[in-house]
Structures are given as structure tokens and as C-alpha cells.
Tab-separated table of C-alpha atoms in Angstrom:
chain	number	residue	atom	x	y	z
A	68	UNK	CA	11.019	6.635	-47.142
A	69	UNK	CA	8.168	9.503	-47.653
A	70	UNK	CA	8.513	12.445	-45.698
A	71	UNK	CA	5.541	13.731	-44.797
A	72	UNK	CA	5.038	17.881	-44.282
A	73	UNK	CA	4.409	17.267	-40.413
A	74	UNK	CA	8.017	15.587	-40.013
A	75	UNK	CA	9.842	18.369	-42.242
A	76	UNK	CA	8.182	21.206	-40.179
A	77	UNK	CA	8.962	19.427	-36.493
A	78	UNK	CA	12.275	18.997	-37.937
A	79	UNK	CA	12.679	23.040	-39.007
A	80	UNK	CA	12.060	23.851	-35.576
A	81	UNK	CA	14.872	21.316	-33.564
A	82	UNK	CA	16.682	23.160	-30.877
A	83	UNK	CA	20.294	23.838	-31.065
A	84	UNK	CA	21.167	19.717	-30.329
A	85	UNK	CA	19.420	19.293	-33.930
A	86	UNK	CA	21.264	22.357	-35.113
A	87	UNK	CA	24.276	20.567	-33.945
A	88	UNK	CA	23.644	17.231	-35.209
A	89	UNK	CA	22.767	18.501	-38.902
A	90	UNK	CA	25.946	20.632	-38.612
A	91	UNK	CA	27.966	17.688	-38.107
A	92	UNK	CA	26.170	16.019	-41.244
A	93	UNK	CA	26.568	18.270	-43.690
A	94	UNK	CA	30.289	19.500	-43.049
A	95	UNK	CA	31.743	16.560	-44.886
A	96	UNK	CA	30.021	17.713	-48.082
A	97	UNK	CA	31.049	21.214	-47.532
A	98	UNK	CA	27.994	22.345	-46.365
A	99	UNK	CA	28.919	25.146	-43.608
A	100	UNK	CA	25.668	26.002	-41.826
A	101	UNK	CA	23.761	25.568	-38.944
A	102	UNK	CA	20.113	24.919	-38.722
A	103	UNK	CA	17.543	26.917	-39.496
A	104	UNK	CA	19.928	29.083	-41.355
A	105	UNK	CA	21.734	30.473	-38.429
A	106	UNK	CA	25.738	30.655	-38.224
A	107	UNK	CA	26.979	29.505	-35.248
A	108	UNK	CA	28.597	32.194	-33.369
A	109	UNK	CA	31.545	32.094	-30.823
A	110	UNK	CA	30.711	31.870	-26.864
A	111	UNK	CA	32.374	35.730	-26.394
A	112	UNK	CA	28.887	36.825	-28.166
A	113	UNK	CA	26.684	33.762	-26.741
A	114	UNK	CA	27.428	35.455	-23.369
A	115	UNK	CA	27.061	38.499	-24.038
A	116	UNK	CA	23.476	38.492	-25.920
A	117	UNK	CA	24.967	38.891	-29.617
A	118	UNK	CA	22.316	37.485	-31.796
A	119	UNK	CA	23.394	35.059	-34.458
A	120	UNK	CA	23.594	36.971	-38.074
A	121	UNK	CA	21.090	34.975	-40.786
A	122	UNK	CA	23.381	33.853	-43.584
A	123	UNK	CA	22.318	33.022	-47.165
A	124	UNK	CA	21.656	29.546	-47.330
A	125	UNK	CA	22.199	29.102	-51.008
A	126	UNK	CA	25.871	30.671	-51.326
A	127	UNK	CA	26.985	28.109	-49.523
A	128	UNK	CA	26.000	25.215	-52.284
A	129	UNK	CA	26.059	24.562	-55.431
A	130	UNK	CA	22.281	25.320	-56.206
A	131	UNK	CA	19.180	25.757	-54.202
A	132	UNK	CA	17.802	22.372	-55.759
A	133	UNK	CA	20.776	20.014	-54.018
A	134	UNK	CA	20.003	21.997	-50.783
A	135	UNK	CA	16.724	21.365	-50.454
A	136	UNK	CA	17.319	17.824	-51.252
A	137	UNK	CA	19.802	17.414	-48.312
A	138	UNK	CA	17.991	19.240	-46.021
A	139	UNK	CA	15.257	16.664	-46.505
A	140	UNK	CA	17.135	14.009	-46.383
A	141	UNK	CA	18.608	14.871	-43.282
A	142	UNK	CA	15.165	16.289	-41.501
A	143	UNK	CA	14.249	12.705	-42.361
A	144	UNK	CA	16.727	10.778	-40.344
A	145	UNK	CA	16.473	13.295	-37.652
A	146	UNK	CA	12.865	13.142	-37.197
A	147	UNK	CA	13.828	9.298	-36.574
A	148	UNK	CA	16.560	9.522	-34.940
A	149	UNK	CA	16.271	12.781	-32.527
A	150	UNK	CA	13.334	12.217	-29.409
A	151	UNK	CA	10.166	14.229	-30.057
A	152	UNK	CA	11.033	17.997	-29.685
A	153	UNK	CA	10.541	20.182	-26.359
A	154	UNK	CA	10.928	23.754	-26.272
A	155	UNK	CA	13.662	24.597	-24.197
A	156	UNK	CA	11.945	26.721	-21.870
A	157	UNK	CA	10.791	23.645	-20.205
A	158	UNK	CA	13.158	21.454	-20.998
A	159	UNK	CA	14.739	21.478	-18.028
A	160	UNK	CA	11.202	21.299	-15.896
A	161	UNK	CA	9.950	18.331	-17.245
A	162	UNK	CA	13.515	16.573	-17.695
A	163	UNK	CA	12.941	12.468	-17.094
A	164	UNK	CA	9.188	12.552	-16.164
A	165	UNK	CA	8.448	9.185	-14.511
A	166	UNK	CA	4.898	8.060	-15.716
A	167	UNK	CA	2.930	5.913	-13.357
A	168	UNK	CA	0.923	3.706	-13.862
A	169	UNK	CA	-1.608	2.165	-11.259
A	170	UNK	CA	-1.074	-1.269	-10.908
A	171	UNK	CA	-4.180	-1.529	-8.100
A	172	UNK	CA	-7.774	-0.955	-9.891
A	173	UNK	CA	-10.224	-0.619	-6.757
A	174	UNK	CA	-13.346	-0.751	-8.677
A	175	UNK	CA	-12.467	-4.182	-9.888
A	176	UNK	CA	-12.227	-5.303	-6.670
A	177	UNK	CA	-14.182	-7.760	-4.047
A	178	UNK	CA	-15.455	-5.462	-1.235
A	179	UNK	CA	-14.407	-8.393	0.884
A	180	UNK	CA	-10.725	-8.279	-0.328
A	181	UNK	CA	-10.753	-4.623	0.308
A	182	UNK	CA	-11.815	-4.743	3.871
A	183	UNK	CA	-8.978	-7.532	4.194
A	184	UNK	CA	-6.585	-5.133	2.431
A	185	UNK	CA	-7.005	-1.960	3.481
A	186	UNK	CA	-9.195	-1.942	6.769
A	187	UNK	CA	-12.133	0.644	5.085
A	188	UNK	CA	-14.528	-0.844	2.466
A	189	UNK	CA	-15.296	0.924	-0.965
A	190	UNK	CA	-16.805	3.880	0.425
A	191	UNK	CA	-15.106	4.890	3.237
A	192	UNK	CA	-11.648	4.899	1.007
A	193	UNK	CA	-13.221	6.837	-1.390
A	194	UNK	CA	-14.732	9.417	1.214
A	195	UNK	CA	-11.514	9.199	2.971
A	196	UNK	CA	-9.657	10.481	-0.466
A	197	UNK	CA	-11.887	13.243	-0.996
A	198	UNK	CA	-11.244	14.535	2.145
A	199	UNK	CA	-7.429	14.439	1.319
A	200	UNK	CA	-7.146	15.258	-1.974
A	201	UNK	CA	-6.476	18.990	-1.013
A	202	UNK	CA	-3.821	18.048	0.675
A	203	UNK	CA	-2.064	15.184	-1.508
A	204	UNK	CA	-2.468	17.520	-4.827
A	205	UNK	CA	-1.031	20.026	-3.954
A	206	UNK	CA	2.309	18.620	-3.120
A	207	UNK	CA	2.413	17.116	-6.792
A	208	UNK	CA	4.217	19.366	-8.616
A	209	UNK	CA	4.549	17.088	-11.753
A	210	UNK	CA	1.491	16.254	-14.511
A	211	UNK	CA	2.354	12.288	-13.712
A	212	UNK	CA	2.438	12.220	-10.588
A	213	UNK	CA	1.025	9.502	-8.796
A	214	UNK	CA	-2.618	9.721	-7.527
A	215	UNK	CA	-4.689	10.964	-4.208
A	216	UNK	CA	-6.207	7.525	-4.516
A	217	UNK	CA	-3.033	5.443	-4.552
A	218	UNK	CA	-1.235	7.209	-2.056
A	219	UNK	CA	-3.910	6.785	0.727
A	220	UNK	CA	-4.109	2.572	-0.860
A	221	UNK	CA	-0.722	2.480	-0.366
A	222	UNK	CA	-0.356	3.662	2.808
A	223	UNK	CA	-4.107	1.625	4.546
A	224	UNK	CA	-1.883	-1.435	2.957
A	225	UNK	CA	1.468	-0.778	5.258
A	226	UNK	CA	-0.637	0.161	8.272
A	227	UNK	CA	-2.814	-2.880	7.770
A	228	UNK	CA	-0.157	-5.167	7.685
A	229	UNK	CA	3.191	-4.091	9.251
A	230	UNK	CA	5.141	-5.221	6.486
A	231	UNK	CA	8.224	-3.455	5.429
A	232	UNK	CA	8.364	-0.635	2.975
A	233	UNK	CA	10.008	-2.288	0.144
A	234	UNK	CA	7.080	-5.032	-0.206
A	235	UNK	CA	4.369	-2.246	0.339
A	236	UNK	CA	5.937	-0.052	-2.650
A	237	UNK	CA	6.260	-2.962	-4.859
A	238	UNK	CA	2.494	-4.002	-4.438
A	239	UNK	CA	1.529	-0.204	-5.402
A	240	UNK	CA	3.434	0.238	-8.280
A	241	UNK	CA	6.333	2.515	-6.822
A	242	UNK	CA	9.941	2.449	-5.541
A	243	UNK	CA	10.831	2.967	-1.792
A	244	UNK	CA	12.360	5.987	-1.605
A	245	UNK	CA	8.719	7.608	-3.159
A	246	UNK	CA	6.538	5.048	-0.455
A	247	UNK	CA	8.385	6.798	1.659
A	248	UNK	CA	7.354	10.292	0.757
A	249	UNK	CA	4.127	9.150	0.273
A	250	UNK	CA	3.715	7.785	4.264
A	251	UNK	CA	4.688	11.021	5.136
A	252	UNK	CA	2.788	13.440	2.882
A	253	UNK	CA	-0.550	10.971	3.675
A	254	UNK	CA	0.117	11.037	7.722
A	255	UNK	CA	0.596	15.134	7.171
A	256	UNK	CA	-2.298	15.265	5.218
A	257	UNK	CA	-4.536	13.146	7.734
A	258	UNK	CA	-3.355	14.513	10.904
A	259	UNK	CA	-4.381	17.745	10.135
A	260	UNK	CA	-8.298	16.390	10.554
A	261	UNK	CA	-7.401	14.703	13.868
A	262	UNK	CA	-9.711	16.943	16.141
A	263	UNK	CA	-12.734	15.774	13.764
A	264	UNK	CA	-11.827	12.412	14.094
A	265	UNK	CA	-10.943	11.717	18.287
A	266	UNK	CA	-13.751	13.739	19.615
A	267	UNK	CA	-13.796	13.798	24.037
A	268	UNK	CA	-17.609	13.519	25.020
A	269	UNK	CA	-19.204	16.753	24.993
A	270	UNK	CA	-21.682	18.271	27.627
A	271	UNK	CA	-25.146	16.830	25.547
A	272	UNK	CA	-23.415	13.591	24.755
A	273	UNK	CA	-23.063	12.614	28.698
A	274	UNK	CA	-26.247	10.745	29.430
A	275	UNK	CA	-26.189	8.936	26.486
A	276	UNK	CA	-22.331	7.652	27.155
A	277	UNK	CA	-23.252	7.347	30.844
A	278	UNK	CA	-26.161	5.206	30.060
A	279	UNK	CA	-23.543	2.578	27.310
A	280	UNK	CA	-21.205	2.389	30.286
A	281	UNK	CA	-23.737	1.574	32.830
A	282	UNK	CA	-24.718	-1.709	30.435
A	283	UNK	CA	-21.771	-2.834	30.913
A	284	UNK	CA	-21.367	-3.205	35.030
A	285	UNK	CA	-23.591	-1.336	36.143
A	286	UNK	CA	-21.540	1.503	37.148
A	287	UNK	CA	-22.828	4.916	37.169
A	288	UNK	CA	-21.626	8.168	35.969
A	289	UNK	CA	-18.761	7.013	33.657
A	290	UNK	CA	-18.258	8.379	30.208
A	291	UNK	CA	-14.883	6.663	29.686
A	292	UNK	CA	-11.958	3.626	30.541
A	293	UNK	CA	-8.519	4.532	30.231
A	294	UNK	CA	-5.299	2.624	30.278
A	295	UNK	CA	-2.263	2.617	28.695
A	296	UNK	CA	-1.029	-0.026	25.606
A	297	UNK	CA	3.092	-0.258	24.358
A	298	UNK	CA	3.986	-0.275	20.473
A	299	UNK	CA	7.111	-1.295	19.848
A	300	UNK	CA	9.520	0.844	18.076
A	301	UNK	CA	13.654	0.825	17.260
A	302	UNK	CA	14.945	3.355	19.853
A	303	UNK	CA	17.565	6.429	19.049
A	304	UNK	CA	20.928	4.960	19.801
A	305	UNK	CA	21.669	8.432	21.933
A	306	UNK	CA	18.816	7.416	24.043
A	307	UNK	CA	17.762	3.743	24.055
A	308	UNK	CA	17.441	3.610	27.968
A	309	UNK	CA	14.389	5.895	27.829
A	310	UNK	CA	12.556	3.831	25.631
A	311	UNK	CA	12.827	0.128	27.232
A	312	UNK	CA	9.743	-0.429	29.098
A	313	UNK	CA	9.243	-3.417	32.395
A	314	UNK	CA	8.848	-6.024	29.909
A	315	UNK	CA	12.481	-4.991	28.254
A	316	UNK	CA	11.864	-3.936	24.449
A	317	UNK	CA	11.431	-1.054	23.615
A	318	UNK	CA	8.410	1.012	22.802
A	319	UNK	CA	6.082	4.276	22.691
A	320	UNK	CA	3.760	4.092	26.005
A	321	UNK	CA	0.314	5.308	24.435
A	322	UNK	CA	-2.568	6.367	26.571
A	323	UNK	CA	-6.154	6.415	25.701
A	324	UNK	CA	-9.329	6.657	26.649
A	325	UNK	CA	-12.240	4.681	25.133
A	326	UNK	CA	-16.257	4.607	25.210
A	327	UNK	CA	-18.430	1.676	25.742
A	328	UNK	CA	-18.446	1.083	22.121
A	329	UNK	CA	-14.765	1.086	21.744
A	330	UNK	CA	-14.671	4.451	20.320
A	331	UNK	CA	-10.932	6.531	21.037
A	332	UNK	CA	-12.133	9.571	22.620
A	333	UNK	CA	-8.651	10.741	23.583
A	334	UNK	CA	-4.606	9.345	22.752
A	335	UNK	CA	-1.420	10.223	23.987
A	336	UNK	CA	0.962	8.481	22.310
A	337	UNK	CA	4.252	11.357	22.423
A	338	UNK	CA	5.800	9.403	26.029
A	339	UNK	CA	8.463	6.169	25.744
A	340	UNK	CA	8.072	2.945	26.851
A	341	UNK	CA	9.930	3.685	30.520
A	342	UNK	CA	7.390	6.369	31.687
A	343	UNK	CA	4.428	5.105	33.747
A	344	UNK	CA	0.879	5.181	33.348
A	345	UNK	CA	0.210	7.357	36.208
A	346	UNK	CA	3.021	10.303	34.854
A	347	UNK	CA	1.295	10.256	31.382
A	348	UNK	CA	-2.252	11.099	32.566
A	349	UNK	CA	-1.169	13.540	35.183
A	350	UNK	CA	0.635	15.535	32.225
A	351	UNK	CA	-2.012	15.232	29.207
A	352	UNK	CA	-4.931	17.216	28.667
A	353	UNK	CA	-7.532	14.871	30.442
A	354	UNK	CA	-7.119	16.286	34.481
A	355	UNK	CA	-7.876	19.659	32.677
A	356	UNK	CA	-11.088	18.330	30.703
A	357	UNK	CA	-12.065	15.964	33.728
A	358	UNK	CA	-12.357	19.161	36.130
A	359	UNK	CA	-14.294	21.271	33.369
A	360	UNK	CA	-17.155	18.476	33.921
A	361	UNK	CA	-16.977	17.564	37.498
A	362	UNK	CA	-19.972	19.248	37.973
A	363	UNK	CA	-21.962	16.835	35.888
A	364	UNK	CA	-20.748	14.370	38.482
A	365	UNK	CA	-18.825	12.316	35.837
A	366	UNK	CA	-15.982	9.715	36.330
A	367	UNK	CA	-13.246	7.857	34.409
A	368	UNK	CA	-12.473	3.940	35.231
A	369	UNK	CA	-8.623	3.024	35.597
A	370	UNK	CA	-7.340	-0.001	36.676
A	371	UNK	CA	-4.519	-0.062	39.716
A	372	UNK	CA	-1.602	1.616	38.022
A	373	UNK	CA	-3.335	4.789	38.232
A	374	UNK	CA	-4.166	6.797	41.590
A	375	UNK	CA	-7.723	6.992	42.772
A	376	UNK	CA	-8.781	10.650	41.725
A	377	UNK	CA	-11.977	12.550	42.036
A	378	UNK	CA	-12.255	12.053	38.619
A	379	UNK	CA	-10.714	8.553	38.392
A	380	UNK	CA	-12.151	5.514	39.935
A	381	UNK	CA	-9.553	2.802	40.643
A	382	UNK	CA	-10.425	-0.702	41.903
A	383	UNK	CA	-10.050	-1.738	45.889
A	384	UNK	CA	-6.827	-3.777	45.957
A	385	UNK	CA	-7.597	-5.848	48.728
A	386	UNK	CA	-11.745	-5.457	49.595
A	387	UNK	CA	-12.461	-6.722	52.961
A	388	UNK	CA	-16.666	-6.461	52.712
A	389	UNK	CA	-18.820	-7.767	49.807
A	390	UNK	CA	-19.632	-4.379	48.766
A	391	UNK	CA	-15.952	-3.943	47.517
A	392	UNK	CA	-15.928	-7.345	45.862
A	393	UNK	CA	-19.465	-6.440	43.873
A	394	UNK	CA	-17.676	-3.204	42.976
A	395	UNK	CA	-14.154	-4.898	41.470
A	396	UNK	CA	-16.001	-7.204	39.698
A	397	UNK	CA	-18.388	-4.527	38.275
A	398	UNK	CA	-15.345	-2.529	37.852
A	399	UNK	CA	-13.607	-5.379	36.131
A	400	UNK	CA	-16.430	-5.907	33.097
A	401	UNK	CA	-16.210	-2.059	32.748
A	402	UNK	CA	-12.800	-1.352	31.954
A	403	UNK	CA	-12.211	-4.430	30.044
A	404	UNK	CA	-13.994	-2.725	27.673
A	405	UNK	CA	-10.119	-0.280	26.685
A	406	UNK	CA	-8.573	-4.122	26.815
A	407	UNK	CA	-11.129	-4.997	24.245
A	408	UNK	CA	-10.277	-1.822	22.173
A	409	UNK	CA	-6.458	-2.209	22.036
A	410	UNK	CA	-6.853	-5.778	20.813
A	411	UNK	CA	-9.318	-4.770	18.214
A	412	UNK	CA	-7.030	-2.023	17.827
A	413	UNK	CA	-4.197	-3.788	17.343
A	414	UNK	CA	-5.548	-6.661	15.127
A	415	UNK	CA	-7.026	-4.326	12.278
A	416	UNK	CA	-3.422	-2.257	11.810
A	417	UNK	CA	-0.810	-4.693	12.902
A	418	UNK	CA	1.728	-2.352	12.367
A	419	UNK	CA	1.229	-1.415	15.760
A	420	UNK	CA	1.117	-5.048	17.137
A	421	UNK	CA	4.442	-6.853	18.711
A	422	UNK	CA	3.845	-9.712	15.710
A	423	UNK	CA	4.016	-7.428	12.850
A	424	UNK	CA	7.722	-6.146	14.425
A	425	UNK	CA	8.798	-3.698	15.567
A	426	UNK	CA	8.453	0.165	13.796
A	427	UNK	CA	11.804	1.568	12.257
A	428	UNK	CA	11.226	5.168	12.457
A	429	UNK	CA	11.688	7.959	14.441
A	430	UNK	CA	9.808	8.272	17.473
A	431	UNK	CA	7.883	11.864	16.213
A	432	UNK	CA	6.611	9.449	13.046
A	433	UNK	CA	5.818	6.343	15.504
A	434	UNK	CA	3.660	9.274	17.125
A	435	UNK	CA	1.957	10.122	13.936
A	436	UNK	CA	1.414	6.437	13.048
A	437	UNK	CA	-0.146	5.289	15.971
A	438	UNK	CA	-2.774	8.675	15.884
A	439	UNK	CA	-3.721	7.844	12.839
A	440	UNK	CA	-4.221	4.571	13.086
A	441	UNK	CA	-6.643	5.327	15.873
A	442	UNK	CA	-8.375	7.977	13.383
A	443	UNK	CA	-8.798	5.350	11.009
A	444	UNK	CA	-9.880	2.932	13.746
A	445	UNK	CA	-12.615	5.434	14.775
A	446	UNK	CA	-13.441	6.140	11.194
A	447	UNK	CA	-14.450	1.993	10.460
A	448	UNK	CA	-16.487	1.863	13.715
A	449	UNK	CA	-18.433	5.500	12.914
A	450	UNK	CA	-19.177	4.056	9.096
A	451	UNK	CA	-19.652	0.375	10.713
A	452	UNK	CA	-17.050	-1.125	8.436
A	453	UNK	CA	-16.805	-4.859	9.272
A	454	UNK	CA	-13.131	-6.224	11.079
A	455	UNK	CA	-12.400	-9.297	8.784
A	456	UNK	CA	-9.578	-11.484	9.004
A	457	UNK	CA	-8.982	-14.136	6.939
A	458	UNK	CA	-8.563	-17.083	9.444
A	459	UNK	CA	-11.460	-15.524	11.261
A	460	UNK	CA	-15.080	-17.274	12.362
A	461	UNK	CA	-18.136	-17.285	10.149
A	462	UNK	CA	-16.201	-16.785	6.298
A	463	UNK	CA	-13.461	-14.124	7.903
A	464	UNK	CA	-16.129	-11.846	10.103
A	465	UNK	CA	-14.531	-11.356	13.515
A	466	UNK	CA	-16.946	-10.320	16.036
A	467	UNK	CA	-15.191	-9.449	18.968
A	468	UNK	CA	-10.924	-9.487	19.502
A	469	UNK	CA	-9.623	-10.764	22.601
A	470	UNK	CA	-8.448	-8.209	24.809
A	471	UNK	CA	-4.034	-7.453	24.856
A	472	UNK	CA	-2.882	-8.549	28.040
A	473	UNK	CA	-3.121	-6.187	31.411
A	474	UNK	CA	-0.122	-4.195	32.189
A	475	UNK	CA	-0.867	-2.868	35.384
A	476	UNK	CA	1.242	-1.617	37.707
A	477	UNK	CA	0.498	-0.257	41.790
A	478	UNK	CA	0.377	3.546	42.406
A	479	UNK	CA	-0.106	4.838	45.508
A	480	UNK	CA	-4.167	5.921	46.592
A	481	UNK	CA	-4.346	9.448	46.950
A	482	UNK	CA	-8.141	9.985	47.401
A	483	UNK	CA	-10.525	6.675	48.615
A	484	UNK	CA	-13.168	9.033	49.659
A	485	UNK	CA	-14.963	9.323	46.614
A	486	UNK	CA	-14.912	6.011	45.789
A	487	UNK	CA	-15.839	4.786	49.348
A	488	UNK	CA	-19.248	7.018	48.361
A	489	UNK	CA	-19.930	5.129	45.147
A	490	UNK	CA	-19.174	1.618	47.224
A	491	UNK	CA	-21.768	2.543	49.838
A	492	UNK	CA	-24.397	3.882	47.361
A	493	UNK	CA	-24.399	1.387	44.559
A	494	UNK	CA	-23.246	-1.546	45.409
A	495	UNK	CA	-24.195	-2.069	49.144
């Protein structure tokens, strides 16, 4: 076999395991050396910094001819033999690299089968990675580690579809333990853009929000529905009491409030199943917003689990005049419209939906699982990226979602008076 000069010079530079190996080769012809020329020296003067003393090669063989000839005889089989040579400075850093490779090529994809994949079309994935590429590099400390793109893939498939983490990681090319990682450095990474995402009306946005609600029953005034929705969750064993709601499972209650075109303006997702509707709004950042723009003469819509605020308009529970019936039922095709918005919700990341199970993590990460899933939700309707499901009308296209089912519970009516006003001067 030829040995070429690029395989006898990678082989005159082998770290001490070479050293060691031609060491061992050559001591049964007598040959007492170590490579390069160096004699090994005892571990007294390794610790202490001795440097090796450079011995003459060629009085330790017969003539300078034979050692040359087993030298490259043995560089030979090393170069072979031996893995391709790393200094040992960074040895140690770049020890059993794992090298991905993508097994998902989005470019070589249907934009129909990426809409039923990951929730976002082409575009909006690709905008969405930009965004968070900051964020997901920088956490990569190794050259092969795997990419900004597949991370955020990875992780639109599990919230799309609720499976389990094992099937997710397997479809993306990765094991579980790194998924894992991945769900949290991604959730990290996108909750830190929240604020830009869930935006509460601002003062110039009012009439234009006012104007979309009052489409939809005729209802002045109202820049927003609110209502709370359960996602199901396996409770801490220390405290599994706290997080079994009325209907006996166990979730994360989640408040939110919605615009006419089912647009999260605010969430609340940090209470468990157990607390009620009414304790969740009164501690959450909306009776502090609400009474910055009372003067604009602005009101939210609740339905009967809530109390009947200045702020909060509530239906009648039992109306005695046609007035209060025309309001309820003007009332009623209002705040459907958060009903409408959970189911929609609900359908496009089914993570968060009873059917796709029930989420096995912590409750802080159910938290940061359910915002985000309400950024992204936000995101598809702001780039108007189509809901399709594939048992859906029309070739998968899914026009509206049928609203989740009402969970409302009485509270008591602390303040009729302002909603008395709106009965007698809208709906007389």
C-alpha cells in the first residue's frame, strides 16, 4: 500500500495515544522510543512540568535506513487504523459531536400540508424564525447543532397536534430528551415578544373596535368579550385539590378577552382549574386598564359568572320587560363571539383541547404553552393564514369553528345601574 506524504505528515504529528500505540509496536523489535522522538518520561516530572529530553533516534537501531522503513510502515497502519487527528486543546470540547441532520425540508413542501402541519404557512414560519433566531443561536454552543428553523418546526408540530413528545422528536429528526430542551428554549425565546403579540386596544383604536362589536348585536361602546376556557393539565401530587375544576379533571382556568374578529387582546392563564371566573378578573390587570378608559365610555361583555361592573356588562338573569329580552339576546350574539374564539382556538393547537389529552408538565410550562399558543393564534389571524383541517368543508378550509361549550356560573350583581341605562337607551 502507497503512502502518500499527506498520511506520513498527519501521522508525525499523532498525540500521545499515537505515541503510545507506535511505542507498543516497535518494543518487540527492540525499538525503545516514543513518537516523534520523545522519551517517555515518568509521571513525578509529567506533574511537575519536566519537559521530555529529545533522544537520538538512530542509536537506538541498527541504521537510519531500517528506521525509516518502520516508521513508515507503522505511520501507515496508523493513519488507518487511528481516527483523524484533533489537537488536544479541543479535544475535550468537541468530544462525541452529534451531527444532525434535517429530516423535514420545508421548501419541498405543499403550502397546504404546511398549514395542516404546523398552523402558519411558508411565510409566516419563516418570519416567525427570523424573529427568533437571536434567541435560539445563541444557546447553541456546538457547530452541529440543530437549527433555528427546526426547532420552531418542531415545536408548531407538538402544539398543533397534542401528541406526545417521543412521536414529535422522532418526526424531527431528534431524541426526547433534546425535544425537550428545544420546547423550552423555543417557548423562552417566544415569550419574550409576548407584549408585541397580545396587544389591549389602545386609545385611537376604540372607534374602530367599537364600531366591529356593534355589527355584531348592536351593542354600543364595547371593545371586548371576556370569559374564561379550562385546559387540562396533570396536577402536582402535593396539590391536586387546587387544580380540579366543577366538571372534576383537572385543569389551568385561563381568562381572556377577545375582539370582534377573534383577536386575544388579553390572557390570564397563571390560576387552576378550582378558582372562579369572577376571582381571576378581579385580580388581573384588566379592572386597572378598564378604569384608565372609562372616560371614553367603554365596556366589556361577560356572561353571568361575572358581576355586573361599570366596566362589565352582564346579561339580566331573569328580564321581566321586552327591553331586557332585546338586550340578552343582543348580548347573547355579542359574546358568543370569545365562544367562537376558544373553539377556533382550541381546534388549530389541540394541545390545549380535552381530545388531544391532557398536558404532562408543570403548571409554570402549561402557563407558557397556552400564551403562546394564543401568540401564535393572533399571529395566523394578523397574516390571514387559513385554519385547515383535513376532514374539514370545501377541500380542508374551515370557515368558522363551533363555539366550546358555556361554563357559566352565577355571581352575585353588584352594580345594575349602569346597565339599567344602556337597557333604557338602546334597546327600549
Amino acid at each position: 500500500m502507497a503512502v502518500t506524504p499527506t498520511a506520513v505528515r498527519t501521522a508525525a504529528v499523532r498525540t500521545a495515544t499515537a505515541g503510545a500505540h507506535r511505542h507498543w509496536l516497535l518494543k518487540p523489535i527492540g525499538f525503545n522510543v516514543n513518537q516523534c522522538g520523545f522519551a517517555p518520561r515518568s509521571s513525578t516530572a509529567y506533574r511537575h512540568g519536566v519537559p521530555r529530553q529529545r533522544i537520538d533516534l538512530t542509536s537506538h537501531c541498527h541504521t537510519s535506513q531500517l528506521w525509516e522503513r518502520t516508521c513508515g510502515l507503522i505511520d501507515s497502519v496508523l493513519a488507518v487504523v487511528l481516527p483523524r487527528h484533533r489537537p488536544l486543546g479541543n479535544a475535550r470540547r468537541w468530544r462525541n459531536l452529534p451531527v444532525y441532520r434535517p429530516l423535514v425540508d420545508l421548501s419541498t413542501m405543499e403550502e397546504r400540508h404546511i398549514i395542516l402541519t404546523y398552523r402558519l404557512d411558508r411565510a409566516t414560519i419563516h418570519e416567525l424564525c427570523a424573529q427568533l433566531e437571536a434567541d435560539l443561536m445563541s444557546t447553541i454552543r456546538q457547530p452541529t447543532g440543530i437549527p433555528p428553523l427546526v426547532q420552531v418546526l418542531s415545536v408548531l408540530h407538538f402544539l398543533a397536534s397534542g401528541s406526545f413528545q417521543t412521536t414529535v422528536a422522532i418526526s424531527s429528526g431528534m431524541s426526547q430528551p433534546m425535544f425537550s430542551k428545544v420546547l423550552s428554549r423555543v417557548l423562552s425565546a417566544l415569550l419574550k415578544h409576548m407584549r408585541s403579540y397580545i396587544i389591549f386596544p389602545e386609545v385611537g383604536d376604540l372607534p374602530t373596535v367599537k364600531g366591529d362589536f356593534y355589527a355584531l348585536g348592536h351593542i354600543p361602546n364595547i371593545i371586548g368579550a371576556t370569559d374564561g376556557t379550562h385546559v387540562a393539565l396533570l396536577p402536582p401530587r402535593e396539590s391536586e385539590q387546587v387544580y380540579r375544576n366543577r366538571k372534576s379533571y383537572h385543569s389551568m382556568n385561563v381568562q381572556m378577552v377577545c375582539l370582534a374578529d377573534q383577536y386575544i387582546s388579553h390572557v390570564n392563564a397563571k390560576f387552576p382549574g378550582s378558582v372562579h371566573d369572577a376571582y381571576i378578573l378581579r385580580n388581573s390587570s384588566i379592572p386597572y386598564v378598564m378604569g384608565q378608559l372609562q372616560r371614553h365610555c367603554v365596556w366589556l361583555l361577560g356572561d353571568s359568572g361575572y358581576p355586573n361592573l361599570s366596566w362589565l356588562l352582564t346579561p339580566v338573569r331573569n328580564p321581566r320587560t321586552r327591553a331586557e329580552e332585546r338586550y340578552n339576546e343582543a348580548h347573547g350574539r355579542t359574546r358568543r363571539v370569545i365562544e367562537r374564539t376558544f373553539g377556533l382556538l382550541k381546534a388549530r393547537f389541540r394541545c390545549l383541547h380535552m381530545r388531544g389529552g391532557s398536558l404532562m408538565y408543570s403548571p409554570k410550562k402549561v402557563c407558557q404553552i397556552i400564551v403562546a399558543c394564543c401568540m401564535l393564534h393572533n399571529l395566523a389571524l394578523r397574516l390571514q393564514v387559513p385554519f385547515l383541517q383535513e376532514d374539514g368543508p370545501d377541500g380542508g378550509v374551515v370557515a368558522a369553528v363551533e363555539p366550546v361549550e358555556s361554563e357559566e356560573e352565577e355571581a352575585e350583581e353588584d352594580d345594575i345601574d349602569n346597565r339599567n341605562t344602556v337597557i333604557e337607551q338602546y334597546f327600549q
